[in-house]
PDB file of C-alpha atoms in Angstrom:
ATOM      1  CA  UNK A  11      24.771  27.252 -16.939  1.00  0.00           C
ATOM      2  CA  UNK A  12      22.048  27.514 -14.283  1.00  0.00           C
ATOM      3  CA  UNK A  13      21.819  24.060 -12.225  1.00  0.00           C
ATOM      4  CA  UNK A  14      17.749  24.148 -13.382  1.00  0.00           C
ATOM      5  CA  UNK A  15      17.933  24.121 -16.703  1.00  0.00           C
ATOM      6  CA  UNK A  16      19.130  20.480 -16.022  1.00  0.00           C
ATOM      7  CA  UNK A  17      15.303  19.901 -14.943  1.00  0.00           C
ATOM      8  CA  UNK A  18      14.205  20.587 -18.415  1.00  0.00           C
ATOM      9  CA  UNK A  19      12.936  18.159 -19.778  1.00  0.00           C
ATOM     10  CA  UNK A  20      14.640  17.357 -23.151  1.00  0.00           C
ATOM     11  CA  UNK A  21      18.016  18.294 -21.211  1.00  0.00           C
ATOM     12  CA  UNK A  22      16.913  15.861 -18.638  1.00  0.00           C
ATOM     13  CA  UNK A  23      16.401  13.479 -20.925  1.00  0.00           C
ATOM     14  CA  UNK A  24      19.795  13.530 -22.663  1.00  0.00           C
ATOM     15  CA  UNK A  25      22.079  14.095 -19.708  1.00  0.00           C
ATOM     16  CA  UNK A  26      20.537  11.020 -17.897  1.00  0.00           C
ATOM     17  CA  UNK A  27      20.638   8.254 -20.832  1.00  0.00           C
ATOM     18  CA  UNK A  28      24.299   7.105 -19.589  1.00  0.00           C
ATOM     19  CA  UNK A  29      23.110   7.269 -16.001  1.00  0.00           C
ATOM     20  CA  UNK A  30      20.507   4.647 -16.144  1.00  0.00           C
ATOM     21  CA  UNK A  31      23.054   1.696 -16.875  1.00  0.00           C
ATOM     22  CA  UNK A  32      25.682   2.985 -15.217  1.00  0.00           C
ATOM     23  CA  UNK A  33      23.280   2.819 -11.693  1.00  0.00           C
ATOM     24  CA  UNK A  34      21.729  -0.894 -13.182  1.00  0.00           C
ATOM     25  CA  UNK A  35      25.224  -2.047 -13.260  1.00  0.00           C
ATOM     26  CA  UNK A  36      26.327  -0.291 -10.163  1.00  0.00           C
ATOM     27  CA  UNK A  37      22.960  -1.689  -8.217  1.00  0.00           C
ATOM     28  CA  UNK A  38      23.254  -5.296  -9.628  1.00  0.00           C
ATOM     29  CA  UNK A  39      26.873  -5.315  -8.628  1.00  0.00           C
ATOM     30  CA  UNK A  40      26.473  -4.269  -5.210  1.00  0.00           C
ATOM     31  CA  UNK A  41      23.260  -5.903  -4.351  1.00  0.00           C
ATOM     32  CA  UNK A  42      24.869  -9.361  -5.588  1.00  0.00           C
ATOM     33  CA  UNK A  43      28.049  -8.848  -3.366  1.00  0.00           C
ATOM     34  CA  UNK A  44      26.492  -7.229  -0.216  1.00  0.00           C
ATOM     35  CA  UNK A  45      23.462 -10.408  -0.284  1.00  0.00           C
ATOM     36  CA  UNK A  46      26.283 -12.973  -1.432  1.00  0.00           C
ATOM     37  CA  UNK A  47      28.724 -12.045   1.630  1.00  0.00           C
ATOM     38  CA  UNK A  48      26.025 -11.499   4.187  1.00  0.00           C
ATOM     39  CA  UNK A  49      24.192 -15.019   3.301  1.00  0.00           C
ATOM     40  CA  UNK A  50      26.847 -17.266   2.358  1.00  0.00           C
ATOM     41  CA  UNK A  51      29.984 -15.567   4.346  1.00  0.00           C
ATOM     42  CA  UNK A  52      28.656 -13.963   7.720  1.00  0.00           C
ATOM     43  CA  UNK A  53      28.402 -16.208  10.712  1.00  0.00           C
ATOM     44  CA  UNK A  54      25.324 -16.124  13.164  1.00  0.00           C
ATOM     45  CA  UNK A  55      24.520 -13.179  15.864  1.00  0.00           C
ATOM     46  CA  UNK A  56      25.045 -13.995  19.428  1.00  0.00           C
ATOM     47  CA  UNK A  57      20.942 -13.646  20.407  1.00  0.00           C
ATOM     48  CA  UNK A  58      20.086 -13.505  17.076  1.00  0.00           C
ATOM     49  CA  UNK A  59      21.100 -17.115  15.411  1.00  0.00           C
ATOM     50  CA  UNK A  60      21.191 -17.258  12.036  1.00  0.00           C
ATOM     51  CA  UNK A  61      18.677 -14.569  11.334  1.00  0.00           C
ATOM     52  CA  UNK A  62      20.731 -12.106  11.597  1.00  0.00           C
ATOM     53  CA  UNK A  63      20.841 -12.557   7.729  1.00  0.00           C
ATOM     54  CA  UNK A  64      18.107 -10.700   7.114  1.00  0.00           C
ATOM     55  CA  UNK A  65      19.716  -7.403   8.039  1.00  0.00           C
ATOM     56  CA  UNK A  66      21.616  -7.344   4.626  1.00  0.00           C
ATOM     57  CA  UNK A  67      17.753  -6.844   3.262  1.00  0.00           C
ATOM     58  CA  UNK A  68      15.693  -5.388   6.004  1.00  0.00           C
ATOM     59  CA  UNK A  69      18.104  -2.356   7.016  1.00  0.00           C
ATOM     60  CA  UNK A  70      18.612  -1.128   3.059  1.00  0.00           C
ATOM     61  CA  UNK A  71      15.336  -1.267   2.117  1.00  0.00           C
ATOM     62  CA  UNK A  72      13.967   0.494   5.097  1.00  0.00           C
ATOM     63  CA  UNK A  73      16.764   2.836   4.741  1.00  0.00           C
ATOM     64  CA  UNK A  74      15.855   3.811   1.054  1.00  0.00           C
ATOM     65  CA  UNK A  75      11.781   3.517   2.212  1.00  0.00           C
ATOM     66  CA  UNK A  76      12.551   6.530   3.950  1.00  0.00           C
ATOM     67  CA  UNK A  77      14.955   8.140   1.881  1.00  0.00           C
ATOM     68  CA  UNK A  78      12.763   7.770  -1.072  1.00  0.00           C
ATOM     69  CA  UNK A  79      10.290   9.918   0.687  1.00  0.00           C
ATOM     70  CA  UNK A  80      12.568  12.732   1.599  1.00  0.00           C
ATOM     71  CA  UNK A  81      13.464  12.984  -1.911  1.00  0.00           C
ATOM     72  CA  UNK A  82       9.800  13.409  -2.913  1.00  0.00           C
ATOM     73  CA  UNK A  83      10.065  15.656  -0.396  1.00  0.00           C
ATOM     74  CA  UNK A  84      12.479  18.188  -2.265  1.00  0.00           C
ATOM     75  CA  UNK A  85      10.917  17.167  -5.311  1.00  0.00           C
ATOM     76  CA  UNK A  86       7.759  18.285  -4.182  1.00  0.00           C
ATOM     77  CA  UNK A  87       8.979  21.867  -2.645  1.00  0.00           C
ATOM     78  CA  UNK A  88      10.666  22.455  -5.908  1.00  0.00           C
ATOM     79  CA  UNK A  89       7.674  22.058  -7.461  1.00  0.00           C
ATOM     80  CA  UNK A  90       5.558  24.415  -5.404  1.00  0.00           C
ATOM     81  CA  UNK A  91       8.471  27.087  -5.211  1.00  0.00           C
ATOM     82  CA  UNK A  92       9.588  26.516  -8.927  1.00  0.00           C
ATOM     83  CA  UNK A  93       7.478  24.688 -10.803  1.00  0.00           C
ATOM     84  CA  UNK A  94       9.511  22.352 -12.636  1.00  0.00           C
ATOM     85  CA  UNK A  95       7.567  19.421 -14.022  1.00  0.00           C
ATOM     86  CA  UNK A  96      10.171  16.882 -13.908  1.00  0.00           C
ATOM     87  CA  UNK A  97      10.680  17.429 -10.230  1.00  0.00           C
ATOM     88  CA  UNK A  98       6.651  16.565 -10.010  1.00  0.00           C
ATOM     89  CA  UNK A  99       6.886  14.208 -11.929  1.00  0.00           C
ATOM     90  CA  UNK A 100      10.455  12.808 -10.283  1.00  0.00           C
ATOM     91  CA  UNK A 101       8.174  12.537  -6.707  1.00  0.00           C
ATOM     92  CA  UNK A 102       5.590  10.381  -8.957  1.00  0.00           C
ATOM     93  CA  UNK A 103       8.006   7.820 -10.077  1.00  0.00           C
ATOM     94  CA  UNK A 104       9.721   7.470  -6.554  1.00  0.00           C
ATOM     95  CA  UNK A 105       6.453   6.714  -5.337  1.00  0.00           C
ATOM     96  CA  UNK A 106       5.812   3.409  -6.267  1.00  0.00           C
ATOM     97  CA  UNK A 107       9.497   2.485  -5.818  1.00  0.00           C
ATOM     98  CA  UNK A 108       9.535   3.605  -1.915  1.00  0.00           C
ATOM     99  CA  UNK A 109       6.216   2.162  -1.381  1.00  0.00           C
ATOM    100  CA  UNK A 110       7.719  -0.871  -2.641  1.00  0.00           C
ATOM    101  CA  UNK A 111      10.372  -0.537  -0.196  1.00  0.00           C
ATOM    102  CA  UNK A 112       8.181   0.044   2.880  1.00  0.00           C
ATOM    103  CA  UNK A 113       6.752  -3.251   2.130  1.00  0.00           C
ATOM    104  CA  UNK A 114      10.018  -5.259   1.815  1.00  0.00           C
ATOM    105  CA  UNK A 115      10.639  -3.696   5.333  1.00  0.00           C
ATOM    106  CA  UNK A 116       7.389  -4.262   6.950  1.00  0.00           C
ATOM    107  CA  UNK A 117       7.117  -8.137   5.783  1.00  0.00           C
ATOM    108  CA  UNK A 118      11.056  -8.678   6.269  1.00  0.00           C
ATOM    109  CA  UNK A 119      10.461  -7.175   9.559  1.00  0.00           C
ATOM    110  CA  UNK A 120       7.638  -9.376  10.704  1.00  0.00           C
ATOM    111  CA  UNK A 121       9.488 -12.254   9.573  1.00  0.00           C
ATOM    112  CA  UNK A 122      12.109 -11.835  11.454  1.00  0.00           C
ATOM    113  CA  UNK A 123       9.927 -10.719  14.716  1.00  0.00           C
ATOM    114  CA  UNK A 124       8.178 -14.069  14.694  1.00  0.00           C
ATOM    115  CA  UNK A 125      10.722 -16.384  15.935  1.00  0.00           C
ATOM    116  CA  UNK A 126      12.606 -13.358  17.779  1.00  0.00           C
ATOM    117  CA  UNK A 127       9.564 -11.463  19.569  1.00  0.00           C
ATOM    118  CA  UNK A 128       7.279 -14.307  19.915  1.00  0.00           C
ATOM    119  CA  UNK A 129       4.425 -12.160  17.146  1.00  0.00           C
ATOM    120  CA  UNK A 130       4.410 -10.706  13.765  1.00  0.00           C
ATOM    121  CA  UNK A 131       3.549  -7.288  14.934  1.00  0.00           C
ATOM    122  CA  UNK A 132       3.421  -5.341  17.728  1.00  0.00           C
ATOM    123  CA  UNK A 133       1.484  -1.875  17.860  1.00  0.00           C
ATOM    124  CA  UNK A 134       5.425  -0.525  18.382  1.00  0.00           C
ATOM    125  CA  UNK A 135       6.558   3.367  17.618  1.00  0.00           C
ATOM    126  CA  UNK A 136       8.700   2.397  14.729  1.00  0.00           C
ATOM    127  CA  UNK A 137       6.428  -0.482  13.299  1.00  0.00           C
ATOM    128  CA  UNK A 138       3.352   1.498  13.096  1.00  0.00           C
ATOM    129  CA  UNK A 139       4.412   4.934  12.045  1.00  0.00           C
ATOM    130  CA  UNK A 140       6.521   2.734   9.116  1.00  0.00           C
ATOM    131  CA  UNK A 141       2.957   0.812   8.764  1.00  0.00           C
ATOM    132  CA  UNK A 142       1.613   4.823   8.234  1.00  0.00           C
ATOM    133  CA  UNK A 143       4.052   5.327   6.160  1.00  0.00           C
ATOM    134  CA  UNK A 144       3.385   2.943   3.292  1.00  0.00           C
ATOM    135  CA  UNK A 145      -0.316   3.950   3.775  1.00  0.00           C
ATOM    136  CA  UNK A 146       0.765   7.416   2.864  1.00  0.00           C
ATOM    137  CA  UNK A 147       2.617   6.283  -0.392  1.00  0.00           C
ATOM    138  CA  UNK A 148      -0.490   4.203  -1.080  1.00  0.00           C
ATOM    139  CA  UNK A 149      -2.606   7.241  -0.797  1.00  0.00           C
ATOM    140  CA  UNK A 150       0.197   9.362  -2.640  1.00  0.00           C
ATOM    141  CA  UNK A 151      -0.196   7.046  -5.689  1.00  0.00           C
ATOM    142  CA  UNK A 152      -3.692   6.876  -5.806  1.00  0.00           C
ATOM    143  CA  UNK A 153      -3.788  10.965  -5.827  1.00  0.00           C
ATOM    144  CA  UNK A 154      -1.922  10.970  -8.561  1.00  0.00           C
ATOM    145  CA  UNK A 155      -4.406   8.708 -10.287  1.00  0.00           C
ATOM    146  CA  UNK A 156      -7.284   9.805 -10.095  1.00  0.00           C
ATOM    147  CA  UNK A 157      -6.420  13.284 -11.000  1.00  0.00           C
ATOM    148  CA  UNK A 158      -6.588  14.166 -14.580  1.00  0.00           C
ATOM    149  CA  UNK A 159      -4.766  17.809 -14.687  1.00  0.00           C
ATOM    150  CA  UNK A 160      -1.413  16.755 -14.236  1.00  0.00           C
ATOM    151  CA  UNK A 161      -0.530  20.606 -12.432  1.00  0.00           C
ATOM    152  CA  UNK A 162      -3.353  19.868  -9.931  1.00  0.00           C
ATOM    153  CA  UNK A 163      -2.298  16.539  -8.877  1.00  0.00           C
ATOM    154  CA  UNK A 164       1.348  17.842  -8.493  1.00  0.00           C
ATOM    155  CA  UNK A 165      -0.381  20.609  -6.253  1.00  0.00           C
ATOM    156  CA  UNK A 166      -2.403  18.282  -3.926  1.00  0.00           C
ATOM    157  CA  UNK A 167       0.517  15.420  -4.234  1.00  0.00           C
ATOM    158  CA  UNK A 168       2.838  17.935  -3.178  1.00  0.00           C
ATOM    159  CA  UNK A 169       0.715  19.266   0.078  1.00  0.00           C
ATOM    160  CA  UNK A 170       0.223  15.589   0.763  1.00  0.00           C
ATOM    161  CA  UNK A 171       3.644  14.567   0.425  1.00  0.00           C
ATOM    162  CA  UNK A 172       4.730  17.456   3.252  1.00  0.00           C
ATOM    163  CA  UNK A 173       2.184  15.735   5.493  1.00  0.00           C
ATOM    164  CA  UNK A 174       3.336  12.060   5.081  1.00  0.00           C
ATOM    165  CA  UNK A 175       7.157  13.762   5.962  1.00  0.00           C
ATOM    166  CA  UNK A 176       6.246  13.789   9.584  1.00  0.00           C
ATOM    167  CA  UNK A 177       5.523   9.776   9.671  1.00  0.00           C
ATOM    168  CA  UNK A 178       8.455   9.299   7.682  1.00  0.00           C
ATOM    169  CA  UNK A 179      10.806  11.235  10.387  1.00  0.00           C
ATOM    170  CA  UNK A 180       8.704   9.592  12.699  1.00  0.00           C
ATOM    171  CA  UNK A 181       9.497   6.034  11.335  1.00  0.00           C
ATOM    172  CA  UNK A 182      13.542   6.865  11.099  1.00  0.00           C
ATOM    173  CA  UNK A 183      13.207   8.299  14.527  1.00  0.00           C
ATOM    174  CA  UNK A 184      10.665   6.464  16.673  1.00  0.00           C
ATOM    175  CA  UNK A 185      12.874   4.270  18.941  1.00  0.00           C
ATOM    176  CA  UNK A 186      14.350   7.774  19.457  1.00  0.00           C
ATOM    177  CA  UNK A 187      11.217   9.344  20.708  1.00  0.00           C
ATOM    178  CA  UNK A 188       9.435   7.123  22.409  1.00  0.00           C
ATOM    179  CA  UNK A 189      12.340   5.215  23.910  1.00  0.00           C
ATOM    180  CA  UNK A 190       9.334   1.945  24.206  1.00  0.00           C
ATOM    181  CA  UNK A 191       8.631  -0.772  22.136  1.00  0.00           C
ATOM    182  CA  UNK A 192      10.337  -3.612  20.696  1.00  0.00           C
ATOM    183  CA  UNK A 193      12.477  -2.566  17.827  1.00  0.00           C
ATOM    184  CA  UNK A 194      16.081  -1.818  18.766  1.00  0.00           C
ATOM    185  CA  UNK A 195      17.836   1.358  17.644  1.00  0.00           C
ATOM    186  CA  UNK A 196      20.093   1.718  15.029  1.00  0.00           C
ATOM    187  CA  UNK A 197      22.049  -1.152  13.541  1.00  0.00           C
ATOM    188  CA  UNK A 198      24.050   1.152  11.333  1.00  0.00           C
ATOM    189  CA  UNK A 199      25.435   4.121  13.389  1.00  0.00           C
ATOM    190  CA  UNK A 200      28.631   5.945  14.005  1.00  0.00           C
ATOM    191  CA  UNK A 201      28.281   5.576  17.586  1.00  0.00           C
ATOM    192  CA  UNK A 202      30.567   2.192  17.575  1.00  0.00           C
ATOM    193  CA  UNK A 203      28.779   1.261  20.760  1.00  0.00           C
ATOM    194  CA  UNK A 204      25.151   0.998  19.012  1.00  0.00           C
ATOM    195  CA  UNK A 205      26.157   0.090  15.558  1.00  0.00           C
ATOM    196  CA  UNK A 206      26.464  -3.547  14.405  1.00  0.00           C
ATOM    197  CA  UNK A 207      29.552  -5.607  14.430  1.00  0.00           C
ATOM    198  CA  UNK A 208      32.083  -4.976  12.025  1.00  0.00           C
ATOM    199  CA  UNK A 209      31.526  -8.681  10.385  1.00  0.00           C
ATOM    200  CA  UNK A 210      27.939  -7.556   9.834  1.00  0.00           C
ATOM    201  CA  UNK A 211      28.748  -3.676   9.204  1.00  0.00           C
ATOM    202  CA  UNK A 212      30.673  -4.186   6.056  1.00  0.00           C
ATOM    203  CA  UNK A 213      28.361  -6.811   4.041  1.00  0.00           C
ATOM    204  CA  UNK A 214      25.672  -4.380   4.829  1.00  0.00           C
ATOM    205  CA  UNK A 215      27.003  -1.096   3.872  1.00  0.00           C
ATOM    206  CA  UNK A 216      27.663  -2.671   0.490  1.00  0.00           C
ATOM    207  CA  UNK A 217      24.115  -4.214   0.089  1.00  0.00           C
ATOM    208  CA  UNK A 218      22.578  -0.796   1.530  1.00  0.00           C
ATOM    209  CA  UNK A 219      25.019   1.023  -1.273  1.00  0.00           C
ATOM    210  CA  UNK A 220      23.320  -1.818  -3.718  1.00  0.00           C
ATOM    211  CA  UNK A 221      19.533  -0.812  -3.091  1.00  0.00           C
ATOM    212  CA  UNK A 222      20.713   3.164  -3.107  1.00  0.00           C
ATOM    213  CA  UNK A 223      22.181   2.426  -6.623  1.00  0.00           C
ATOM    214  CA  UNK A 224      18.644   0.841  -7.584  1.00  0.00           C
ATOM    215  CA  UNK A 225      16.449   3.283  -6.209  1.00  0.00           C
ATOM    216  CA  UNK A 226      18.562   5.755  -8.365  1.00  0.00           C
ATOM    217  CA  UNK A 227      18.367   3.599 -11.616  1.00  0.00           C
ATOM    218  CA  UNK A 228      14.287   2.553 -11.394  1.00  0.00           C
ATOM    219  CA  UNK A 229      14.105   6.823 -10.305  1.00  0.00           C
ATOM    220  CA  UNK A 230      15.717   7.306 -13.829  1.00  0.00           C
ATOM    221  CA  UNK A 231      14.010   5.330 -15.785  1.00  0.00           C
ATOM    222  CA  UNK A 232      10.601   5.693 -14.205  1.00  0.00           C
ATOM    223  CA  UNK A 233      10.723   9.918 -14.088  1.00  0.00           C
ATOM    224  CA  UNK A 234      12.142   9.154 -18.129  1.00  0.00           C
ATOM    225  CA  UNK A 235       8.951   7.345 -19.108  1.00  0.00           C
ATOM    226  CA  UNK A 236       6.871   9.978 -17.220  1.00  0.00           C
ATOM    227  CA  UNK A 237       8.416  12.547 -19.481  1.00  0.00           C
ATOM    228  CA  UNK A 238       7.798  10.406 -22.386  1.00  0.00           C
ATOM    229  CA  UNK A 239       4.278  10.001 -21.279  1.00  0.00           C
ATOM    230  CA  UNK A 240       3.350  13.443 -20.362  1.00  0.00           C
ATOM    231  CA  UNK A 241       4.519  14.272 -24.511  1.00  0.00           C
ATOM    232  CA  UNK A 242       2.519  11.303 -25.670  1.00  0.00           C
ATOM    233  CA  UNK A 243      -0.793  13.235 -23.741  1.00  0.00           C
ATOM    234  CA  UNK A 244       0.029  16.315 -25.535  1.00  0.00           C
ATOM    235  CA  UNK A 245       0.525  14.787 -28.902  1.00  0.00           C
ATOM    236  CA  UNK A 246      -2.739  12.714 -28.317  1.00  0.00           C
ATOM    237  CA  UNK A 247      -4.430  16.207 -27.325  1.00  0.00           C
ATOM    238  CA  UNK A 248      -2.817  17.989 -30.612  1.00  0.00           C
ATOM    239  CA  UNK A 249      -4.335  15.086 -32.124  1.00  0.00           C
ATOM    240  CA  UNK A 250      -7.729  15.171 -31.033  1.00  0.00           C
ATOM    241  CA  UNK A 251      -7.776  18.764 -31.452  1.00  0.00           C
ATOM    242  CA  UNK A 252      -7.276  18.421 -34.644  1.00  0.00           C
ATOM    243  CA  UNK A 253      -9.881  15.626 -35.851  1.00  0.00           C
ATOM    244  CA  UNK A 254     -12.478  17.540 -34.132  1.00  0.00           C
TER     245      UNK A 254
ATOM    246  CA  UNK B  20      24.151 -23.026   1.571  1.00  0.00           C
ATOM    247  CA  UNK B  21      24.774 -21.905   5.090  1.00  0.00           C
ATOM    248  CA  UNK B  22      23.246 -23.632   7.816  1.00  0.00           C
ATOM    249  CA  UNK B  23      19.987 -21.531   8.373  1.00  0.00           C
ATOM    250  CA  UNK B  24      19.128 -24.054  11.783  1.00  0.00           C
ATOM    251  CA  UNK B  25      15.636 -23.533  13.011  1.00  0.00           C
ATOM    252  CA  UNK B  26      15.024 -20.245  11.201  1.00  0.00           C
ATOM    253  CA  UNK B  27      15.737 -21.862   7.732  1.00  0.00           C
ATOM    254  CA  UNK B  28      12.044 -21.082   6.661  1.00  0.00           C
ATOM    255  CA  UNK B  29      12.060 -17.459   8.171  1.00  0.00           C
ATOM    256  CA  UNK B  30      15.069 -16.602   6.653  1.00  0.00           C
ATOM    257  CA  UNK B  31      14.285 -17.936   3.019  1.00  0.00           C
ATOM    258  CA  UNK B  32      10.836 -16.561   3.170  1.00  0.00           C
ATOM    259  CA  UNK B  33      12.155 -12.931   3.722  1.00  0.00           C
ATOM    260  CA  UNK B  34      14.838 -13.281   0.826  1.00  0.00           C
ATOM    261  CA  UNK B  35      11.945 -14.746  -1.743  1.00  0.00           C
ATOM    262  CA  UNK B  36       9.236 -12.133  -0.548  1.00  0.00           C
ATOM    263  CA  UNK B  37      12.049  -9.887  -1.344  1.00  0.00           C
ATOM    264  CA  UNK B  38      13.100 -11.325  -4.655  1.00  0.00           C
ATOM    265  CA  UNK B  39       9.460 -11.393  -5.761  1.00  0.00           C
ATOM    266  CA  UNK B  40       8.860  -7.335  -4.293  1.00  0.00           C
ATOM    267  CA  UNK B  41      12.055  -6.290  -6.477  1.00  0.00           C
ATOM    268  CA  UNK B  42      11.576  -8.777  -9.509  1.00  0.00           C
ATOM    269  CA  UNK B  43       8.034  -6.765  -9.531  1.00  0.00           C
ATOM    270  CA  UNK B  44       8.449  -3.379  -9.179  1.00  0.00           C
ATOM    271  CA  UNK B  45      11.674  -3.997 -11.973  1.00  0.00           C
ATOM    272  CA  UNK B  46       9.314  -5.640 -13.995  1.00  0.00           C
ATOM    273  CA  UNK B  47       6.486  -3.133 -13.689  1.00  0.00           C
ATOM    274  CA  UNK B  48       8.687  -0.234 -14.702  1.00  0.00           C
ATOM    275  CA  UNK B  49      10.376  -1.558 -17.403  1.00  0.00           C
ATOM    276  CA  UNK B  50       6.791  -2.764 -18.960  1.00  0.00           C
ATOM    277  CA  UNK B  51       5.556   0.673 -19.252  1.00  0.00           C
ATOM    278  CA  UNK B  52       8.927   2.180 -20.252  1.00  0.00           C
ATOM    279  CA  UNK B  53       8.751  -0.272 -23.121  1.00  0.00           C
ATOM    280  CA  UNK B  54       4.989   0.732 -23.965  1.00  0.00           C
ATOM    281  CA  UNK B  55       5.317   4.434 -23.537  1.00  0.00           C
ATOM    282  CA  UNK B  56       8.237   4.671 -25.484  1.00  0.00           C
ATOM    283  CA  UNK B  57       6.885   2.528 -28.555  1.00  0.00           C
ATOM    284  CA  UNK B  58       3.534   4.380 -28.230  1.00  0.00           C
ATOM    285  CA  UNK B  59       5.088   7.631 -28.154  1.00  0.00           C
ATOM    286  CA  UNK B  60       7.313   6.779 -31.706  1.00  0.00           C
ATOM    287  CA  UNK B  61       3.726   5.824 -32.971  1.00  0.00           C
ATOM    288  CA  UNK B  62       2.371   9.535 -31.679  1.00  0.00           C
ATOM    289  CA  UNK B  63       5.453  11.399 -32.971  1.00  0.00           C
ATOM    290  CA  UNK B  64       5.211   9.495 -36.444  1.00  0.00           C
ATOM    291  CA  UNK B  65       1.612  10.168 -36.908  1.00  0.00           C
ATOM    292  CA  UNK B  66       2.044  13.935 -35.562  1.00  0.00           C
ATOM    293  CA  UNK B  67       5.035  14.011 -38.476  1.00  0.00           C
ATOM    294  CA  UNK B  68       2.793  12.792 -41.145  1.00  0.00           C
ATOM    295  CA  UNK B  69       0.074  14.904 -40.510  1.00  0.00           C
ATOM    296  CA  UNK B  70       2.746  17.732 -40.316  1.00  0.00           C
TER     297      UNK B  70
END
């Protein structure tokens, strides 16, 4: 069986029923453990004090803020190459989910820059293409909306989305490029020399494994009910059609 | 608890702004999953009716 007939819809719908609680559990699991460990069990960062804590949320959700886009990404080139709806309609349910990301990042971010920079934001590489970036998701979303063909919205969503790509490798590799600013690199990396301690490492790999899982799990569910709404239009068409 | 020191406030701001982002978006997509799905049984029952 051809890998795309998983995309159709009533297929799609069937083969990812199981999936959705097996990512809830896996993403309530995960999250718990990785925020328990990291606020209860880790001790403070030499320079850091105890705010070093909010790593365990700040790295995963800017992590799957990113992430989230690239996968609209593919979603959005297999829609202009292929035409699948449920990959269209996969990048419209990510949206809001990586948008809601972003923000966890940006305001967990400033947070923590108060008391550690001296401000709440800096006009920094990585801080302002990420600011760019949830701007883009904002404008993604409203595209969608006020749109009624559902084909042309997946068109301009999908030209829109390949734009936004650039600030979203821009935001993953800013510190890179610019080599300025305030943000420090990488705090998970395999270079052992950049990457954060192991103490830190491992409560964070399990918390960024725990907001993975529940990007996955909201994905599911939210590209399920688009399905389910993109029937109830054509039923409600059929309908109207038929009282005229 | 741990003790949080000085940054007590920063750090328990950026876990309830957190808790509040997730607990919303969660809540938000399992609202119109819910309303979809019951209007779409109402649309598929009507549809079967009317044959």
């Amino acid at each position: 069986m051809s890998i795309w007939e998983y995309a159709n819809p009533r297929k799609f719908m069937s083969w990812t029923g199981p999936f959705v609680v097996l990512f809830s559990v896996l993403a309530a699991l995960f999250v718990g453990v990785g925020l328990i460990w990291g606020f209860f069990f880790t001790p403070d960062a030499e320079g850091f004090g105890s705010t070093v804590k909010i790593i365990y949320i700040h790295v995963p959700a800017a992590t799957v803020a990113i992430n989230a886009w690239a996968m609209m990404l593919v979603a959005s080139l297999i829609w202009i190459v292929r035409r699948h709806h449920v990959s269209a309609l996969a990048a419209r349910a990510a949206a809001p989910v990586g948008m809601t990301m972003t923000a966890i990042a940006l305001i967990t971010g400033a947070i923590w820059g108060q008391p550690m920079w001296g401000t709440w934001w800096a006009w920094d590489p990585r801080l302002t293409s990420f600011l760019i970036l949830f701007l883009f998701y904002l404008g993604y979303i409203a595209l969608w909306q006020a749109i009624d063909n559902p084909d042309t919205a997946a068109d301009l969503t999908s030209v829109l989305c390949l734009v936004g790509s650039v600030f979203a490798l821009l935001s993953r590799y800013a510190v890179l490029f610019w080599n300025q600013g305030l943000h420090q690199g990488a705090s998970l990396s395999l270079d052992k020399q950049e990457h954060v301690a192991d103490v830190f490492w491992q409560p964070l790999v399990i918390s960024l494994a725990g907001f993975s899982f529940l990007f996955v799990a909201l994905l599911l569910v939210r590209t399920r009910t688009e399905i389910r709404a993109r029937r109830l239009h054509a039923l409600e068409a059929r309908e109207r059609m038929v009282n005229a | 608890m741990p003790d949080l020191g000085k940054y007590a406030t920063d750090i328990l701001a950026a876990y309830a702004a957190t808790a509040l982002l997730v607990a919303g978006i969660v809540g938000l997509t399992w609202r119109r999953s819910r309303r979809v799905r019951a209007a779409l049984e109402r649309a598929e029952t009507r549809a079967g009716h009317n044959g």
